[in-house]
Coordinates of C-alpha atoms in Angstrom, one line a residue:
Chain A
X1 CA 32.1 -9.0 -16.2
X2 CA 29.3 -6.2 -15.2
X3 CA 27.2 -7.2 -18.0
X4 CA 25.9 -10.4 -16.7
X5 CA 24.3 -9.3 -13.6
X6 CA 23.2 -6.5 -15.0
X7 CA 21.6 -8.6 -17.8
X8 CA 20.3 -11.3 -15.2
X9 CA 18.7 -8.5 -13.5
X10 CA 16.6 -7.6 -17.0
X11 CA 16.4 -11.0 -18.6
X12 CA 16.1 -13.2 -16.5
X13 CA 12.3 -12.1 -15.2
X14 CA 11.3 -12.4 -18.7
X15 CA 12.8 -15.5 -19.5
X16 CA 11.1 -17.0 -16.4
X17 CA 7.3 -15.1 -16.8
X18 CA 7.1 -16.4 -20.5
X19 CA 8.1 -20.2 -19.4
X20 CA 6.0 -20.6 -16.6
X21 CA 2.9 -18.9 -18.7
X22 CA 3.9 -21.7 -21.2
X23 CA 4.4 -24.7 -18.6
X24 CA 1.9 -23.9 -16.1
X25 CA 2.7 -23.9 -12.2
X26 CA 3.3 -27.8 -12.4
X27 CA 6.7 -27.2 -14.3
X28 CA 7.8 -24.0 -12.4
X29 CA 11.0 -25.4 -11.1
X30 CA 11.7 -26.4 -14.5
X31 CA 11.1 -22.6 -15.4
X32 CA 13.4 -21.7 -12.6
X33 CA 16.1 -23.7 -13.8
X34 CA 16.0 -23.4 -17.7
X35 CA 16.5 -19.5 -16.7
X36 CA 19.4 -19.8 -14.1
X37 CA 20.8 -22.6 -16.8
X38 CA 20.6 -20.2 -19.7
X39 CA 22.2 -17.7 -17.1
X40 CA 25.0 -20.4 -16.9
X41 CA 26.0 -20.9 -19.9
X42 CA 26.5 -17.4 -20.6
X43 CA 28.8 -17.3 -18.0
X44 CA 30.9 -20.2 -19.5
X45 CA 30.5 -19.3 -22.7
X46 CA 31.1 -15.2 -23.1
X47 CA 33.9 -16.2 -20.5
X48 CA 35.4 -18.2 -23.2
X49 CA 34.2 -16.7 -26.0
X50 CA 34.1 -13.7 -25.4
X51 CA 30.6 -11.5 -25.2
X52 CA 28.4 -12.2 -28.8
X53 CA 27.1 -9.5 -30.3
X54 CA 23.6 -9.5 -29.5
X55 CA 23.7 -10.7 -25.8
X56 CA 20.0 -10.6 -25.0
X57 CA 18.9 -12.1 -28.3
X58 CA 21.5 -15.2 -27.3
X59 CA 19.8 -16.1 -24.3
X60 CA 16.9 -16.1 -25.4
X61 CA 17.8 -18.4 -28.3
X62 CA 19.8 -20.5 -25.4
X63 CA 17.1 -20.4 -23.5
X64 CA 14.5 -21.5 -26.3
X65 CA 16.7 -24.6 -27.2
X66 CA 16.7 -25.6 -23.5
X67 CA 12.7 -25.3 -23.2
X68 CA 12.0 -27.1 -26.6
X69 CA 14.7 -29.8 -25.2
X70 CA 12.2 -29.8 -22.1
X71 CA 9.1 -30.1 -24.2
X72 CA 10.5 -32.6 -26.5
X73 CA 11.5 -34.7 -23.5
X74 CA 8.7 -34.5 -21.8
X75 CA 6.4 -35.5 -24.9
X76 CA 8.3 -38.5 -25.7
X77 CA 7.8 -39.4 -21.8
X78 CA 4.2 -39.2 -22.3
X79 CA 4.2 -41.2 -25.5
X80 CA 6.2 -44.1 -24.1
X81 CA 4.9 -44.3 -20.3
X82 CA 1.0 -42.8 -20.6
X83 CA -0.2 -43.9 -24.3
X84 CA -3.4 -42.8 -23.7
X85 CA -3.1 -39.9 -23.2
X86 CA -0.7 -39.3 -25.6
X87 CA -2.9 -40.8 -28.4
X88 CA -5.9 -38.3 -27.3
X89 CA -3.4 -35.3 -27.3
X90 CA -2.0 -35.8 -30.6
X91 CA -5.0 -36.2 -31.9
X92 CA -6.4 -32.4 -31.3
X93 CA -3.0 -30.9 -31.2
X94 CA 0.7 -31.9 -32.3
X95 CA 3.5 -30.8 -29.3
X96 CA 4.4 -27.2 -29.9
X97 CA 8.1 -26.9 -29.0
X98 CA 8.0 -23.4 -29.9
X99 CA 8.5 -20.4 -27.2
X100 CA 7.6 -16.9 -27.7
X101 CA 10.0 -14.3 -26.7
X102 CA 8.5 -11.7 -28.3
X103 CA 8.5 -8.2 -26.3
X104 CA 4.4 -8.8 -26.6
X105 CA 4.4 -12.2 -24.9
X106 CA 6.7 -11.1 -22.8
X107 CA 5.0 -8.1 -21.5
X108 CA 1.6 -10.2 -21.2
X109 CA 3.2 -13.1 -19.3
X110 CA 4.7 -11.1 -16.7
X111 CA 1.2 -9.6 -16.3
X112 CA -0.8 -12.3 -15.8
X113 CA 1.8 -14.0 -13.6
X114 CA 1.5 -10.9 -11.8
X115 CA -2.4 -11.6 -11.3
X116 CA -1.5 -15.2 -10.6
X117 CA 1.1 -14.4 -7.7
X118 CA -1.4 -12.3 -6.2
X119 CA -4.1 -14.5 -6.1
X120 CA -6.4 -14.3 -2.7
X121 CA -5.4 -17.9 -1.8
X122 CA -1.8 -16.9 -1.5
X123 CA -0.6 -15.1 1.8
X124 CA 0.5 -11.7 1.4
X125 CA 4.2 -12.3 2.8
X126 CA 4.4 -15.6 0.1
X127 CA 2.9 -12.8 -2.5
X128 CA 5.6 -10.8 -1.6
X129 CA 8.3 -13.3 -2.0
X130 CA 6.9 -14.8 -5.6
X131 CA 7.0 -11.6 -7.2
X132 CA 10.6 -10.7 -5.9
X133 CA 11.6 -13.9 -7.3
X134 CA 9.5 -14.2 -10.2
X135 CA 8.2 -10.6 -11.3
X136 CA 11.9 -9.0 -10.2
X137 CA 14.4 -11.9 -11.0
X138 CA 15.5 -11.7 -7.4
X139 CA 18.1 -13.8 -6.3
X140 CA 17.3 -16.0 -3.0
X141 CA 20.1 -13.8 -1.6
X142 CA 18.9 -10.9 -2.0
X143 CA 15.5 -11.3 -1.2
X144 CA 16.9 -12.7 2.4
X145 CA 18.9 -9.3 2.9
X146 CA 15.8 -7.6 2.1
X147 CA 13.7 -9.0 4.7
X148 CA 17.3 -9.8 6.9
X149 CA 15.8 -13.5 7.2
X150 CA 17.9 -16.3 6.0
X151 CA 18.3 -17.9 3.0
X152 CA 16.4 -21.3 4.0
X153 CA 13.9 -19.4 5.6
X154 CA 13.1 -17.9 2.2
X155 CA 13.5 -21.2 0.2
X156 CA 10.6 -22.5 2.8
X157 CA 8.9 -19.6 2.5
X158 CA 8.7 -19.4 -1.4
X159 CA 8.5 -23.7 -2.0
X160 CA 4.9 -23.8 0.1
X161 CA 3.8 -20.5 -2.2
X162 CA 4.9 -22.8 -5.1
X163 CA 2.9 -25.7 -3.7
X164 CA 0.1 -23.5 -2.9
X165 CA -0.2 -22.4 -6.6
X166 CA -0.6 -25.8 -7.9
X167 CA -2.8 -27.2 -5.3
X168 CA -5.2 -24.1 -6.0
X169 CA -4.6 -24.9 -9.7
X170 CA -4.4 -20.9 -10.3
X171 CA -4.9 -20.1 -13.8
X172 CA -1.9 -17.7 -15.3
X173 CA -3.8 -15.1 -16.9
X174 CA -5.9 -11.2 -16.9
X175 CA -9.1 -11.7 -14.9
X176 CA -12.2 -11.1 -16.7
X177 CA -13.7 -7.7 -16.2
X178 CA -16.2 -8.4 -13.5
X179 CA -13.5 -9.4 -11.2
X180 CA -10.8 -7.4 -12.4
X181 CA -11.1 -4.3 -9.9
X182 CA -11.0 -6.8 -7.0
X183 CA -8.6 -9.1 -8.2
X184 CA -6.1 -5.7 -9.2
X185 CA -7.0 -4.1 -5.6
X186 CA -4.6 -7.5 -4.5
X187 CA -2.0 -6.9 -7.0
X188 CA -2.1 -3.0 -5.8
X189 CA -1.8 -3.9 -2.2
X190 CA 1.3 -6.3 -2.8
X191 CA 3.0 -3.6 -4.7
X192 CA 2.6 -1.2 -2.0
X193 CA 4.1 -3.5 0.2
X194 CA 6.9 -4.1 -2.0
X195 CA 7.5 -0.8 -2.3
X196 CA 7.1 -0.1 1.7
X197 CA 9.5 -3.3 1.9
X198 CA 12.0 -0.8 0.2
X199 CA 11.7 2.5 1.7
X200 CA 11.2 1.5 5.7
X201 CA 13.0 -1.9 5.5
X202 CA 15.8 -1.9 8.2
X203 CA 18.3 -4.0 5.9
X204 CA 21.4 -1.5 5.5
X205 CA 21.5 -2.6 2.1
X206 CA 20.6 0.4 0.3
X207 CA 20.9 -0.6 -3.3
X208 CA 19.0 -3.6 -2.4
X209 CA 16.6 -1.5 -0.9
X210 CA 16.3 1.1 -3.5
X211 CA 15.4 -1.9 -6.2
X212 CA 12.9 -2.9 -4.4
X213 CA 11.3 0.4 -4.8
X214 CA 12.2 0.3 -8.3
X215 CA 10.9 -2.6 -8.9
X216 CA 7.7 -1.6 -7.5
X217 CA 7.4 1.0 -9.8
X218 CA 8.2 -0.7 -12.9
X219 CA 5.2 -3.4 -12.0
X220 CA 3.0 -0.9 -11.4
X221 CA 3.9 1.2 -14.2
X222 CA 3.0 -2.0 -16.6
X223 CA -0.4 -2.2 -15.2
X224 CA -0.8 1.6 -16.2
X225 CA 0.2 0.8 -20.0
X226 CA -2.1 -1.7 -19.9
X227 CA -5.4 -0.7 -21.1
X228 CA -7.6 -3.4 -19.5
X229 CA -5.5 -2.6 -15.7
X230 CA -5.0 1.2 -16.2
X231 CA -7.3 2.2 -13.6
X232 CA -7.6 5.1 -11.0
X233 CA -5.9 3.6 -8.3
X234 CA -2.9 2.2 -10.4
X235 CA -2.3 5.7 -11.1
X236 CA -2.9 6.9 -7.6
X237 CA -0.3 4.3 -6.3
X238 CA 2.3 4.7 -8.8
X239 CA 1.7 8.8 -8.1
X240 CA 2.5 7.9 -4.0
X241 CA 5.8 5.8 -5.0
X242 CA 6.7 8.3 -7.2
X243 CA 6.5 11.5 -4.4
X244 CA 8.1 8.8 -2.2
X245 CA 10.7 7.5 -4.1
X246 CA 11.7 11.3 -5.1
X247 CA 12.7 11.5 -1.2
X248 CA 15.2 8.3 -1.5
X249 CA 18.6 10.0 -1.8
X250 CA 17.8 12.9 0.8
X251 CA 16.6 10.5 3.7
X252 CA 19.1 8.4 4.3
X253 CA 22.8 9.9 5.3
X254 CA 26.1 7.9 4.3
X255 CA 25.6 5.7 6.9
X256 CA 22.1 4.5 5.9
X257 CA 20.9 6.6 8.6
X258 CA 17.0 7.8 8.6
X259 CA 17.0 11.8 8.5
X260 CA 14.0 13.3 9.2
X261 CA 11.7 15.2 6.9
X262 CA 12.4 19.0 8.9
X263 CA 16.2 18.3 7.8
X264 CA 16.6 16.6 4.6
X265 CA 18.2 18.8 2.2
X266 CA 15.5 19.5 -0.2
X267 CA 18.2 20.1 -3.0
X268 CA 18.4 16.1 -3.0
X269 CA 14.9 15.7 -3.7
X270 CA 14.4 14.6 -7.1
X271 CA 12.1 17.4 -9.4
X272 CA 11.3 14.5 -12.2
X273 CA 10.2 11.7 -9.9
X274 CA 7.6 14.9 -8.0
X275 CA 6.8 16.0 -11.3
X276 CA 5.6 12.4 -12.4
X277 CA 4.1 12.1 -9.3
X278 CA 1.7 15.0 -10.4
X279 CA 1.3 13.7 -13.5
X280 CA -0.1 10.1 -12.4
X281 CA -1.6 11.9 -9.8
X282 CA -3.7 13.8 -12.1
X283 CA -4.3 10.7 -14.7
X284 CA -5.8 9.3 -11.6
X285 CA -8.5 12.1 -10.8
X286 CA -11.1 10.4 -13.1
X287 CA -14.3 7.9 -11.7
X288 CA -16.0 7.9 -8.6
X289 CA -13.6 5.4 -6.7
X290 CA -12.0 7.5 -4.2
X291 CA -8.9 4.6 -3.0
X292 CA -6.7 4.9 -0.1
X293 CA -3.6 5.6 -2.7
X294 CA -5.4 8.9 -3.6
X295 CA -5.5 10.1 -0.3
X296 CA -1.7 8.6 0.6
X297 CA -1.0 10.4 -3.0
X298 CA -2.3 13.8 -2.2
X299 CA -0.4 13.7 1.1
X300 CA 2.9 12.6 -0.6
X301 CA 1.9 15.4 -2.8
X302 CA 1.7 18.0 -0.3
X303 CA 5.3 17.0 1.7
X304 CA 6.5 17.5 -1.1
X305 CA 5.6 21.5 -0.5
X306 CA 8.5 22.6 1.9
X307 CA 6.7 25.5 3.0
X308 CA 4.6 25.7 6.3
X309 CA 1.3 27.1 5.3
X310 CA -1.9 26.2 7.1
X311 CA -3.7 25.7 3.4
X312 CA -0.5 22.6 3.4
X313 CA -1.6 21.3 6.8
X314 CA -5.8 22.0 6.8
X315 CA -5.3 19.6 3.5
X316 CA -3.0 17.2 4.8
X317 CA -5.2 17.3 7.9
X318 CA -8.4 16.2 6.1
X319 CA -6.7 14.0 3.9
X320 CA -6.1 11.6 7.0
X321 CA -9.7 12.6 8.1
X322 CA -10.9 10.7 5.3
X323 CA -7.8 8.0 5.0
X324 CA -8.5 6.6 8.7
X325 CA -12.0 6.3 7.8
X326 CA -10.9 4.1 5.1
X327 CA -8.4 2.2 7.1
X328 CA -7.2 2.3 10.5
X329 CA -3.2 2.4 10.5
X330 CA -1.7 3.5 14.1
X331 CA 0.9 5.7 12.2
X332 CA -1.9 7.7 10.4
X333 CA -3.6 8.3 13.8
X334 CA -0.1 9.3 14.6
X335 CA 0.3 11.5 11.6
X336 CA -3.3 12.9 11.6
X337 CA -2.8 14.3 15.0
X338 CA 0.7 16.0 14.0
X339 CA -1.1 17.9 11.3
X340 CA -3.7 18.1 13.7
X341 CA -1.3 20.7 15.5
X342 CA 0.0 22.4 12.7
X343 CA -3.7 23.3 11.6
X344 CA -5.4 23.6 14.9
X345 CA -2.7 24.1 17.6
X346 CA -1.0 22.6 19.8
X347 CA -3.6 22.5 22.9
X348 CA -6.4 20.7 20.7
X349 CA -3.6 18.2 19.5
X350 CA -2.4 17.2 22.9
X351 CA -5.6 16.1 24.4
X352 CA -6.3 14.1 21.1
X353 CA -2.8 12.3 21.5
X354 CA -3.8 11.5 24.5
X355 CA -6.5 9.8 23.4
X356 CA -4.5 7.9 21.4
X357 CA -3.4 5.0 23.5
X358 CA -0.8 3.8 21.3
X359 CA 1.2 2.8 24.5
X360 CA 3.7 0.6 22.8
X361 CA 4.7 2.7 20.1
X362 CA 7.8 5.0 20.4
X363 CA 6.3 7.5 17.9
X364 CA 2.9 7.9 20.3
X365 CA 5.3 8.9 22.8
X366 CA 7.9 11.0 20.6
X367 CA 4.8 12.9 19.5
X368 CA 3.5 13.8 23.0
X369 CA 7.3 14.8 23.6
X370 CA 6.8 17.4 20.6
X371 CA 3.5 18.6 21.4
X372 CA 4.4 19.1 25.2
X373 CA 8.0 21.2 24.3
X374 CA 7.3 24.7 24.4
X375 CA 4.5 24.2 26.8
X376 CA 5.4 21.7 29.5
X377 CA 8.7 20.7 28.8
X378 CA 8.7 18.7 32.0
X379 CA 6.1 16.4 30.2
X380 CA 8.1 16.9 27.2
X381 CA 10.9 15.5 28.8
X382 CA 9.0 12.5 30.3
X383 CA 8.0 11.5 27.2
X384 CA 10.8 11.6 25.0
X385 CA 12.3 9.4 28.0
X386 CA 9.5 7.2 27.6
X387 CA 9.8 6.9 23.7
X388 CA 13.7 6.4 24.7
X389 CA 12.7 3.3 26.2
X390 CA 10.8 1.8 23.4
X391 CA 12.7 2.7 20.5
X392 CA 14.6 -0.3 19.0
X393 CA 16.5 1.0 16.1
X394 CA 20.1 3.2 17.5
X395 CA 18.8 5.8 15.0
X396 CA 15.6 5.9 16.4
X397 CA 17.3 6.1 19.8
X398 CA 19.8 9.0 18.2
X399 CA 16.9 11.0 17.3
X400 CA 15.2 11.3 20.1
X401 CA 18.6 12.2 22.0
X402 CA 18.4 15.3 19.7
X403 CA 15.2 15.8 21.1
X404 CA 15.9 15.9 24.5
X405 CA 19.3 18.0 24.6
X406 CA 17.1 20.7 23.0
X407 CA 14.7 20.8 25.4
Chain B
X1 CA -16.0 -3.2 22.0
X2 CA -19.8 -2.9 21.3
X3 CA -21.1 -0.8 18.3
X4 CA -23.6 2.4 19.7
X5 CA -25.5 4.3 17.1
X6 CA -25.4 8.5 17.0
X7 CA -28.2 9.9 15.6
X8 CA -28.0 13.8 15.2
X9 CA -31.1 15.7 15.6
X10 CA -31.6 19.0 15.8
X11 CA -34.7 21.9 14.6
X12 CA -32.6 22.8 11.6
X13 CA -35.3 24.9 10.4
X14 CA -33.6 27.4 13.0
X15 CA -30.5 26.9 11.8
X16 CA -29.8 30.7 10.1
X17 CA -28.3 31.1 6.8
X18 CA -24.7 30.6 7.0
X19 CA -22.1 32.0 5.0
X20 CA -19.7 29.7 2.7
X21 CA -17.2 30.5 5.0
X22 CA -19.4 29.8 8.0
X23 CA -20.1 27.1 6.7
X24 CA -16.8 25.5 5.5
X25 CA -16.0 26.1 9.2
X26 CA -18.9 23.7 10.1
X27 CA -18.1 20.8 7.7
X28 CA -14.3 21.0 9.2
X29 CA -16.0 20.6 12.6
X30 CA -17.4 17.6 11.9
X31 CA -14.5 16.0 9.6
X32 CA -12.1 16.8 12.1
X33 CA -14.5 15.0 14.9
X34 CA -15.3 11.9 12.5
X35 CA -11.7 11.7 12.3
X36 CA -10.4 11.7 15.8
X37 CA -12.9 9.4 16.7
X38 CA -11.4 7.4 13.6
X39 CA -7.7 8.2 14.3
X40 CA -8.6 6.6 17.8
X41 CA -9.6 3.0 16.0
X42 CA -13.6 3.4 17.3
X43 CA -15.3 4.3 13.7
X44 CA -17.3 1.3 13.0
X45 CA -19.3 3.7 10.3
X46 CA -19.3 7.2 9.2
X47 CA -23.2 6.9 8.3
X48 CA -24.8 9.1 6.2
X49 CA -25.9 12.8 6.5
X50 CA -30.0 13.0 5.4
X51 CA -31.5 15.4 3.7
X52 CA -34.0 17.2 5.4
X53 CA -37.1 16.2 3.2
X54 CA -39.3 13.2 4.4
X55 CA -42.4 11.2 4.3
X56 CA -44.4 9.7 6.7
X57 CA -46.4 6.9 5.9
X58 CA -49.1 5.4 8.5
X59 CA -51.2 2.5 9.2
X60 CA -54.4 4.2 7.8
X61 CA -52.3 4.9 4.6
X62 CA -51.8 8.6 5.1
X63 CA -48.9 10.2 4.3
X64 CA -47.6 13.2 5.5
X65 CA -44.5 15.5 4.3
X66 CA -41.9 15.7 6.4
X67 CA -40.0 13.5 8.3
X68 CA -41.0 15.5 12.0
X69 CA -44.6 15.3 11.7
X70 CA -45.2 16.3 15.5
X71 CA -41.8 17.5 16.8
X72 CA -39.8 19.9 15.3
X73 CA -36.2 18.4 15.8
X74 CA -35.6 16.1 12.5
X75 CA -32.7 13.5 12.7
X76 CA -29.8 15.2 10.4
X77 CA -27.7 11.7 10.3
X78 CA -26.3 8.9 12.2
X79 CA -22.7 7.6 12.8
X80 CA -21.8 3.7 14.4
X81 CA -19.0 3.8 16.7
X82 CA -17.4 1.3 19.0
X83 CA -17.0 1.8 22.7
X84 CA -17.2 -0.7 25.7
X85 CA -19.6 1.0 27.7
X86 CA -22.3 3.3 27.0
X87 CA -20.1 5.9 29.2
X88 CA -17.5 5.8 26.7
X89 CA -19.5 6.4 24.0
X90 CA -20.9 9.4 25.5
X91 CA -17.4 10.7 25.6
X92 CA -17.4 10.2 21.7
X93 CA -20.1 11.7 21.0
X94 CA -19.4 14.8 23.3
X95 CA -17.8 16.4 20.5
X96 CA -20.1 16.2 18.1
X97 CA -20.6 19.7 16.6
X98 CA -24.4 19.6 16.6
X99 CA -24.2 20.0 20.1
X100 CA -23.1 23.5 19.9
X101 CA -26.0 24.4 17.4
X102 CA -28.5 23.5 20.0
X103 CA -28.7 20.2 18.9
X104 CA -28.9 16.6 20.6
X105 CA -26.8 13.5 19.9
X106 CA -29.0 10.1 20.9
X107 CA -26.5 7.3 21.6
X108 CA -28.5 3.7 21.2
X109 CA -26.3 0.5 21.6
X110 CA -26.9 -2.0 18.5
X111 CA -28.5 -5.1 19.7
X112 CA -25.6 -8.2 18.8
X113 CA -28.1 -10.8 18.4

């Protein structure tokens, strides 16, 4: 039966953002559980019964009955063991058993759990692994192939988030407006991580890994239909993952295998991810804010322009200029100095590689090895030999190989 | 790792007219140093560029236009970078484009304390 997964895949983050918006963090396992039971009895059900004809509108209704069940319990626990407060609730407001699964609610409470998960007090890696679970209905499975960890590391990993949530008491709604741009430049930086989970995770598992990206996307999209989180930035990212994410099918061979930007066969790159790319990418040329995803966007922009021109690499040249003033990252310095040598040669480029000092990273030395062939391919050679050494990954290893029997 | 200040001075009012394309070639100059000092992790701030107007104000309450009263070289902006030794930032600041339009570069270690 194809159409449960696929529906657990769809439903199940809904079911579990409107229930934990109504219950609060205290009850999230209860959340957790009404979903995977609603989940459940679809399985026994439809497997008996065959599939009814409005699938998504019976789990919801399933999954209602077993929350007002929850609610009912729960207020007839409060009225027997803790009359007191009972007595006060009932006096401003009678129990409302009801649950909203409207596409409105729905859409709201996945957004402010979104700005819950990503609350400052929560580490980025436990961010990470809330909104896989929560935001992306992401079985514990799955999210343990994604990050090739084990499942009980992942439990751990996810129950102290959970603790963490209540202890903080962490309110499940939209910021107000004075916070928002700081509390969204959080939610921004966990879905670029998300998304870089996806496209450089090691995990062989390509559809997982192609969700995640997916996934990614689809969160960040919601924050541009939003009005009050439709901001600059959100655009800017969503442009980046959409350049990206237009490279997924022509980087990896049948084997999973990385293959390199010079030798992807551009016919694989997809036209209607690059041109929404350049559509977010030009919703998010408005304000003053100038965020690292523009600059990351503008270069994703221009790779995704085939040809060699120095107007392409002067850009993309400035562009990490500006990014590493932003933020230091040892594969922009990496990538700055690349372009460096496409705009201002090959001399100039060596001697600021060499300035580099990323001594423990295989690219440092893979980069020396390509701005050295041609002009000392002795040093070329050395180098590549010396990235040899570091590299971890066999494809890593293969492709500097390549290098070296070209040389 | 220390933070130095750069301060850039130079008599700009030698500085000739340039051409826009003279002039684009400058501004890459001095990205493409900003960055390699960032791409090498030892930008602590890009600073600011000043204009080259100024007032001086004095004890006696005078003020005077200009911000290079009695020397002719005005400061045209200041960078923070981080080095270990005043050697090394010397070797930062030797590419500094303002050195190559007869200008000076004055490296001053900020105080911690």
């Amino acid at each position: 039966m194809e159409l449960i997964p696929h529906l657990f895949r769809t439903e199940y983050r809904k079911i579990i953002a409107v229930l934990c918006k109504r219950f609060g963090f205290d009850e999230i396992e209860t959340a957790e559980d009404i979903a995977s039971d609603t989940f459940m009895s679809a399985t026994q059900t439809w497997g008996l019964q065959g599939i009814p004809e409005h699938p998504v509108a019976w789990l919801y209704t399933v999954a209602k009955n077993k929350a007002r069940n929850f609610l009912h319990r729960q207020a007839t626990f409060n009225n027997k063991v803790i009359p007191e407060t009972a007595l006060r609730e009932n006096a401003s407001t009678l129990p409302e058993y009801e649950i909203d699964l409207s596409p409105q609610n729905i859409i709201d409470s996945q957004l402010q759990m979104m700005f819950a998960i990503c609350h400052p007090s929560i580490a980025p890696e436990a961010q990470i692994g809330l909104s896989l679970r929560i935001l992306c209905g992401f079985g514990i499975e799955e999210i343990a192939d994604a990050f090739l960890t084990k499942k009980e590391t992942i439990n751990k990993r996810l129950y102290r988030a959970k603790e963490k949530l209540r202890e903080e008491n962490i309110p499940i709604a939209l910021p107000g407006m004075a916070e928002i741009d700081d509390r969204l430049a959080i939610v921004l930086a966990t879905l670029y991580l998300l998304f870089s989970e996806g496209y450089y995770s090691i995990s062989n598992n390509r559809t997982v890994r192609k969700e995640l990206c997916f996934e990614a996307m689809r969160l960040c999209y919601m924050l541009v239909e939003n009005k009050h989180t439709n901001k600059p930035p959100v655009n800017a990212l969503l442009s980046l993952m959409c350049f990206h994410a237009s490279r997924f099918e022509a980087r990896l061979n049948r084997n999973g295998e990385m293959i390199l930007y010079e030798e992807q066969d551009t016919t694989l790159w997809d036209a209607d991810l690059i041109s929404k790319g350049g559509y977010f990418l030009n919703q998010s040329a408005t304000g003053t804010q100038l965020s690292r995803y523009h600059l990351e966007a503008a270069i994703a922009y221009w790779n995704t322009q085939k040809d060699d021109t120095k107007e392409k690499w002067e850009n993309i040249l400035q562009l990490y200029n500006q990014l590493l003033q932003i933020e230091y990252a040892p594969i922009a310095a990496l990538n700055r100095t690349f372009a460096l040598s496409k705009a201002n040669g090959k001399e100039e480029a060596i001697i600021e590689a060499e300035k580099l000092n990323l001594t423990n990273n295989h690219f440092y030395y893979t980069l020396l090895g390509e701005l050295y062939t041609g002009i000392d391919n002795t040093k070329a050679k050395q180098h590549f030999e010396k990235a040899l050494s570091l590299a971890k990954t066999l494809t890593d290893k293969q492709t500097i190989e390549k290098k070296i029997d070209k040389i | 790792m220390k933070d130095y200040l750069l301060v850039f001075r130079a008599d700009f009012s030698l500085m000739p007219n340039r051409t826009p394309e003279e002039m684009q070639a400058m501004s890459k100059r001095w990205m493409d140093w900003i960055g390699s000092i960032a791409a090498q992790n030892k930008l602590a701030g890009v600073g600011n560029r000043l204009e080259g107007t100024g007032r001086v104000l004095k004890g006696d309450s005078t003020i005077t236009n200009g911000p290079y009263a009695e020397i002719k070289e005005s400061i045209g902006g200041y960078s923070i970078v981080k080095a270990d030794s005043y050697e090394a930032a010397i070797e930062l600041a030797k590419g500094c484009p303002i050195l190559k339009q007869g200008g000076n570069v004055e490296v001053r270690e900020i105080s911690e304390n």
